[in-house]
Amino acid sequence: GLVNPYALATIRERLPAARLVVDAGIGRPSHAAAAMELGYDAVLLNTAVARSADPAKMADAFRHAIEAGRQAYCAGVVTEQQTASPSTPTLGMPFWHQDHS
């Protein structure tokens, strides 16, 4: 499962040509998306769908999450950082540099 995403990322990095499947600990669609964003090839799940109040809706939610996670991985997910950095330049923008005195 996704208890240790750093370990999963390390496995993916060390085995780039291997087909990798996360087969436990996937309880929510967001978990499946996260696994796919790490570059895994598939997730194996049953309980999260079978025990949900509406298995058909839950299966559809997982399908969308898996597709989104895979697309994000293929598009190149940006590395997370401890602090935010602006992606829009602020120098020269009148709003930021107006003298309000």
CSV table of N, CA and C in Angstrom, one decimal:
chain,number,residue,atom,x,y,z
A,1,GLY,N,0.8,-1.2,0.0
A,1,GLY,CA,0.0,0.0,0.0
A,1,GLY,C,0.8,1.2,0.0
A,2,LEU,N,0.2,2.3,0.4
A,2,LEU,CA,0.9,3.6,0.3
A,2,LEU,C,1.4,4.1,1.7
A,3,VAL,N,1.7,3.1,2.6
A,3,VAL,CA,2.2,3.5,3.9
A,3,VAL,C,3.5,4.2,3.8
A,4,ASN,N,4.3,3.8,2.9
A,4,ASN,CA,5.6,4.5,2.7
A,4,ASN,C,5.8,4.8,1.2
A,5,PRO,N,5.3,5.9,0.8
A,5,PRO,CA,5.5,6.3,-0.6
A,5,PRO,C,6.9,6.5,-1.1
A,6,TYR,N,7.8,6.8,-0.1
A,6,TYR,CA,9.2,7.0,-0.4
A,6,TYR,C,9.8,5.7,-0.8
A,7,ALA,N,9.4,4.6,-0.2
A,7,ALA,CA,9.9,3.3,-0.5
A,7,ALA,C,9.4,2.9,-1.9
A,8,LEU,N,8.1,3.2,-2.2
A,8,LEU,CA,7.5,2.8,-3.5
A,8,LEU,C,8.3,3.6,-4.6
A,9,ALA,N,8.6,4.9,-4.3
A,9,ALA,CA,9.3,5.7,-5.3
A,9,ALA,C,10.7,5.1,-5.6
A,10,THR,N,11.3,4.7,-4.5
A,10,THR,CA,12.7,4.1,-4.6
A,10,THR,C,12.6,2.8,-5.4
A,11,ILE,N,11.6,1.9,-5.2
A,11,ILE,CA,11.5,0.7,-5.9
A,11,ILE,C,11.3,1.0,-7.4
A,12,ARG,N,10.4,2.0,-7.7
A,12,ARG,CA,10.2,2.4,-9.1
A,12,ARG,C,11.5,2.9,-9.8
A,13,GLU,N,12.3,3.7,-9.1
A,13,GLU,CA,13.5,4.2,-9.6
A,13,GLU,C,14.5,3.1,-9.9
A,14,ARG,N,14.6,2.1,-9.0
A,14,ARG,CA,15.6,1.1,-9.1
A,14,ARG,C,15.2,0.0,-10.1
A,15,LEU,N,13.9,-0.1,-10.4
A,15,LEU,CA,13.4,-1.1,-11.4
A,15,LEU,C,12.6,-0.4,-12.5
A,16,PRO,N,13.3,0.4,-13.3
A,16,PRO,CA,12.5,1.2,-14.3
A,16,PRO,C,11.8,0.4,-15.4
A,17,ALA,N,12.4,-0.8,-15.7
A,17,ALA,CA,11.8,-1.6,-16.8
A,17,ALA,C,10.8,-2.6,-16.2
A,18,ALA,N,10.7,-2.8,-14.9
A,18,ALA,CA,9.8,-3.8,-14.4
A,18,ALA,C,8.4,-3.4,-14.4
A,19,ARG,N,7.4,-4.3,-14.5
A,19,ARG,CA,6.0,-4.0,-14.3
A,19,ARG,C,5.7,-4.1,-12.8
A,20,LEU,N,5.3,-3.0,-12.2
A,20,LEU,CA,5.0,-2.9,-10.8
A,20,LEU,C,3.6,-2.7,-10.5
A,21,VAL,N,3.1,-3.4,-9.5
A,21,VAL,CA,1.7,-3.4,-9.1
A,21,VAL,C,1.6,-3.2,-7.6
A,22,VAL,N,0.8,-2.2,-7.2
A,22,VAL,CA,0.5,-2.1,-5.7
A,22,VAL,C,-0.7,-2.9,-5.5
A,23,ASP,N,-0.6,-3.9,-4.5
A,23,ASP,CA,-1.7,-4.8,-4.4
A,23,ASP,C,-2.2,-4.9,-3.0
A,24,ALA,N,-2.0,-3.9,-2.1
A,24,ALA,CA,-2.6,-3.9,-0.8
A,24,ALA,C,-2.7,-2.4,-0.3
A,25,GLY,N,-3.6,-2.2,0.5
A,25,GLY,CA,-3.6,-0.8,1.2
A,25,GLY,C,-4.2,0.2,0.3
A,26,ILE,N,-4.9,-0.1,-0.8
A,26,ILE,CA,-5.6,0.8,-1.6
A,26,ILE,C,-7.1,0.9,-1.2
A,27,GLY,N,-7.4,1.9,-0.4
A,27,GLY,CA,-8.7,2.0,0.2
A,27,GLY,C,-9.6,3.1,-0.4
A,28,ARG,N,-8.9,4.0,-1.1
A,28,ARG,CA,-9.6,5.2,-1.7
A,28,ARG,C,-9.1,5.4,-3.1
A,29,PRO,N,-9.9,6.0,-3.9
A,29,PRO,CA,-9.4,6.4,-5.2
A,29,PRO,C,-8.2,7.2,-5.2
A,30,SER,N,-8.1,8.1,-4.2
A,30,SER,CA,-6.9,9.0,-4.1
A,30,SER,C,-5.6,8.1,-3.9
A,31,HIS,N,-5.8,7.0,-3.2
A,31,HIS,CA,-4.6,6.1,-3.0
A,31,HIS,C,-4.2,5.5,-4.3
A,32,ALA,N,-5.1,5.1,-5.1
A,32,ALA,CA,-4.8,4.6,-6.5
A,32,ALA,C,-4.1,5.6,-7.3
A,33,ALA,N,-4.7,6.9,-7.3
A,33,ALA,CA,-4.1,7.9,-8.1
A,33,ALA,C,-2.6,8.2,-7.7
A,34,ALA,N,-2.4,8.2,-6.4
A,34,ALA,CA,-1.0,8.4,-5.8
A,34,ALA,C,-0.1,7.3,-6.3
A,35,ALA,N,-0.5,6.1,-6.3
A,35,ALA,CA,0.3,5.0,-6.7
A,35,ALA,C,0.7,5.1,-8.2
A,36,MET,N,-0.3,5.5,-9.0
A,36,MET,CA,-0.1,5.7,-10.4
A,36,MET,C,0.9,6.9,-10.7
A,37,GLU,N,0.7,7.9,-9.9
A,37,GLU,CA,1.6,9.1,-10.0
A,37,GLU,C,3.0,8.8,-9.7
A,38,LEU,N,3.3,7.8,-8.9
A,38,LEU,CA,4.6,7.3,-8.6
A,38,LEU,C,5.2,6.5,-9.7
A,39,GLY,N,4.4,6.2,-10.7
A,39,GLY,CA,4.9,5.4,-11.9
A,39,GLY,C,4.6,3.9,-11.9
A,40,TYR,N,3.7,3.5,-11.0
A,40,TYR,CA,3.3,2.1,-11.0
A,40,TYR,C,2.5,1.8,-12.2
A,41,ASP,N,2.5,0.6,-12.5
A,41,ASP,CA,1.7,0.2,-13.8
A,41,ASP,C,0.3,-0.2,-13.5
A,42,ALA,N,0.0,-0.6,-12.3
A,42,ALA,CA,-1.4,-1.0,-12.0
A,42,ALA,C,-1.6,-1.0,-10.5
A,43,VAL,N,-2.8,-1.1,-10.1
A,43,VAL,CA,-3.2,-1.3,-8.7
A,43,VAL,C,-4.1,-2.5,-8.7
A,44,LEU,N,-4.0,-3.3,-7.7
A,44,LEU,CA,-4.9,-4.5,-7.5
A,44,LEU,C,-5.8,-4.2,-6.3
A,45,LEU,N,-7.1,-4.2,-6.5
A,45,LEU,CA,-8.0,-3.9,-5.4
A,45,LEU,C,-9.3,-4.7,-5.5
A,46,ASN,N,-9.9,-4.8,-4.3
A,46,ASN,CA,-11.2,-5.5,-4.2
A,46,ASN,C,-12.0,-4.9,-3.1
A,47,THR,N,-11.5,-5.0,-1.9
A,47,THR,CA,-12.3,-4.6,-0.7
A,47,THR,C,-12.8,-3.2,-0.8
A,48,ALA,N,-12.1,-2.3,-1.3
A,48,ALA,CA,-12.5,-0.9,-1.4
A,48,ALA,C,-13.8,-0.8,-2.3
A,49,VAL,N,-13.8,-1.6,-3.3
A,49,VAL,CA,-15.0,-1.6,-4.2
A,49,VAL,C,-16.1,-2.4,-3.6
A,50,ALA,N,-15.8,-3.7,-3.3
A,50,ALA,CA,-16.7,-4.6,-2.9
A,50,ALA,C,-17.5,-4.2,-1.6
A,51,ARG,N,-16.9,-3.5,-0.7
A,51,ARG,CA,-17.5,-3.1,0.6
A,51,ARG,C,-18.1,-1.7,0.6
A,52,SER,N,-18.0,-1.0,-0.6
A,52,SER,CA,-18.6,0.3,-0.6
A,52,SER,C,-20.1,0.2,-0.7
A,53,ALA,N,-20.7,1.3,-0.4
A,53,ALA,CA,-22.2,1.4,-0.4
A,53,ALA,C,-22.7,1.2,-1.9
A,54,ASP,N,-21.9,1.7,-2.8
A,54,ASP,CA,-22.3,1.6,-4.2
A,54,ASP,C,-21.1,1.1,-5.0
A,55,PRO,N,-20.9,-0.2,-5.1
A,55,PRO,CA,-19.7,-0.7,-5.8
A,55,PRO,C,-19.5,-0.2,-7.2
A,56,ALA,N,-20.6,-0.1,-8.0
A,56,ALA,CA,-20.4,0.4,-9.4
A,56,ALA,C,-19.9,1.8,-9.4
A,57,LYS,N,-20.4,2.7,-8.6
A,57,LYS,CA,-19.9,4.1,-8.5
A,57,LYS,C,-18.5,4.1,-8.0
A,58,MET,N,-18.2,3.3,-7.0
A,58,MET,CA,-16.8,3.3,-6.5
A,58,MET,C,-15.8,2.7,-7.5
A,59,ALA,N,-16.2,1.7,-8.3
A,59,ALA,CA,-15.3,1.2,-9.4
A,59,ALA,C,-15.1,2.3,-10.4
A,60,ASP,N,-16.1,3.1,-10.7
A,60,ASP,CA,-15.9,4.2,-11.7
A,60,ASP,C,-15.0,5.2,-11.1
A,61,ALA,N,-15.1,5.5,-9.8
A,61,ALA,CA,-14.3,6.5,-9.2
A,61,ALA,C,-12.8,6.1,-9.3
A,62,PHE,N,-12.6,4.8,-9.0
A,62,PHE,CA,-11.2,4.2,-9.1
A,62,PHE,C,-10.7,4.3,-10.5
A,63,ARG,N,-11.6,4.0,-11.5
A,63,ARG,CA,-11.1,4.1,-12.9
A,63,ARG,C,-10.6,5.5,-13.2
A,64,HIS,N,-11.4,6.5,-12.8
A,64,HIS,CA,-11.0,7.9,-13.1
A,64,HIS,C,-9.7,8.2,-12.4
A,65,ALA,N,-9.6,7.8,-11.1
A,65,ALA,CA,-8.4,8.1,-10.4
A,65,ALA,C,-7.1,7.5,-11.0
A,66,ILE,N,-7.3,6.2,-11.4
A,66,ILE,CA,-6.1,5.5,-12.0
A,66,ILE,C,-5.7,6.2,-13.3
A,67,GLU,N,-6.7,6.5,-14.1
A,67,GLU,CA,-6.4,7.2,-15.4
A,67,GLU,C,-5.7,8.6,-15.1
A,68,ALA,N,-6.2,9.3,-14.1
A,68,ALA,CA,-5.7,10.6,-13.8
A,68,ALA,C,-4.2,10.5,-13.3
A,69,GLY,N,-4.0,9.5,-12.4
A,69,GLY,CA,-2.7,9.3,-11.9
A,69,GLY,C,-1.7,8.9,-12.9
A,70,ARG,N,-2.1,8.0,-13.8
A,70,ARG,CA,-1.2,7.6,-14.9
A,70,ARG,C,-0.9,8.8,-15.9
A,71,GLN,N,-1.9,9.6,-16.2
A,71,GLN,CA,-1.7,10.8,-17.1
A,71,GLN,C,-0.7,11.7,-16.4
A,72,ALA,N,-0.9,11.9,-15.1
A,72,ALA,CA,0.0,12.9,-14.4
A,72,ALA,C,1.4,12.4,-14.4
A,73,TYR,N,1.6,11.1,-14.2
A,73,TYR,CA,3.0,10.5,-14.2
A,73,TYR,C,3.6,10.7,-15.6
A,74,CYS,N,2.8,10.4,-16.6
A,74,CYS,CA,3.3,10.5,-18.0
A,74,CYS,C,3.6,11.9,-18.4
A,75,ALA,N,2.8,12.9,-17.8
A,75,ALA,CA,3.0,14.3,-18.1
A,75,ALA,C,4.2,14.8,-17.4
A,76,GLY,N,4.7,14.2,-16.3
A,76,GLY,CA,5.8,14.7,-15.5
A,76,GLY,C,5.4,15.4,-14.3
A,77,VAL,N,5.0,14.7,-13.2
A,77,VAL,CA,4.6,15.4,-12.0
A,77,VAL,C,5.8,16.2,-11.4
A,78,VAL,N,5.6,17.4,-11.0
A,78,VAL,CA,6.7,18.2,-10.5
A,78,VAL,C,7.0,17.7,-9.1
A,79,THR,N,8.3,17.9,-8.7
A,79,THR,CA,8.7,17.4,-7.4
A,79,THR,C,8.2,18.3,-6.3
A,80,GLU,N,7.7,17.7,-5.2
A,80,GLU,CA,7.2,18.5,-4.1
A,80,GLU,C,8.3,19.2,-3.4
A,81,GLN,N,8.0,20.4,-2.8
A,81,GLN,CA,9.0,21.2,-2.1
A,81,GLN,C,8.5,21.5,-0.7
A,82,GLN,N,9.4,21.8,0.2
A,82,GLN,CA,9.0,22.2,1.6
A,82,GLN,C,8.4,23.6,1.6
A,83,THR,N,8.8,24.5,0.7
A,83,THR,CA,8.3,25.8,0.7
A,83,THR,C,7.8,26.2,-0.7
A,84,ALA,N,6.9,27.1,-0.8
A,84,ALA,CA,6.3,27.5,-2.1
A,84,ALA,C,7.2,28.5,-2.8
A,85,SER,N,7.2,28.4,-4.1
A,85,SER,CA,7.9,29.5,-4.8
A,85,SER,C,7.0,29.9,-5.9
A,86,PRO,N,6.9,31.2,-6.1
A,86,PRO,CA,5.9,31.7,-7.1
A,86,PRO,C,6.3,31.3,-8.5
A,87,SER,N,5.3,30.9,-9.3
A,87,SER,CA,5.6,30.6,-10.7
A,87,SER,C,5.3,31.8,-11.6
A,88,THR,N,4.7,32.8,-11.0
A,88,THR,CA,4.4,34.1,-11.8
A,88,THR,C,5.4,35.1,-11.3
A,89,PRO,N,6.1,35.8,-12.2
A,89,PRO,CA,7.0,36.8,-11.8
A,89,PRO,C,6.3,38.0,-11.1
A,90,THR,N,6.9,38.5,-10.1
A,90,THR,CA,6.2,39.6,-9.3
A,90,THR,C,6.9,41.0,-9.6
A,91,LEU,N,8.2,40.9,-10.0
A,91,LEU,CA,8.9,42.2,-10.3
A,91,LEU,C,8.2,42.9,-11.4
A,92,GLY,N,8.1,44.2,-11.3
A,92,GLY,CA,7.5,45.1,-12.3
A,92,GLY,C,6.0,45.1,-12.3
A,93,MET,N,5.4,44.4,-11.4
A,93,MET,CA,3.9,44.4,-11.4
A,93,MET,C,3.5,45.5,-10.5
A,94,PRO,N,2.7,46.5,-11.0
A,94,PRO,CA,2.3,47.7,-10.2
A,94,PRO,C,1.6,47.3,-8.9
A,95,PHE,N,0.8,46.3,-8.9
A,95,PHE,CA,0.1,45.9,-7.7
A,95,PHE,C,1.1,45.7,-6.5
A,96,TRP,N,2.1,45.0,-6.8
A,96,TRP,CA,3.1,44.6,-5.7
A,96,TRP,C,4.0,45.7,-5.3
A,97,HIS,N,4.2,46.7,-6.2
A,97,HIS,CA,5.2,47.7,-6.0
A,97,HIS,C,4.7,49.1,-5.8
A,98,GLN,N,3.4,49.3,-5.6
A,98,GLN,CA,2.8,50.6,-5.5
A,98,GLN,C,3.1,51.2,-4.1
A,99,ASP,N,3.4,52.4,-4.1
A,99,ASP,CA,3.6,53.1,-2.8
A,99,ASP,C,2.2,53.6,-2.3
A,100,HIS,N,1.8,53.0,-1.2
A,100,HIS,CA,0.5,53.2,-0.6
A,100,HIS,C,0.6,54.3,0.5
A,101,SER,N,1.6,55.1,0.6
A,101,SER,CA,1.7,56.1,1.7
A,101,SER,C,1.0,57.4,1.3
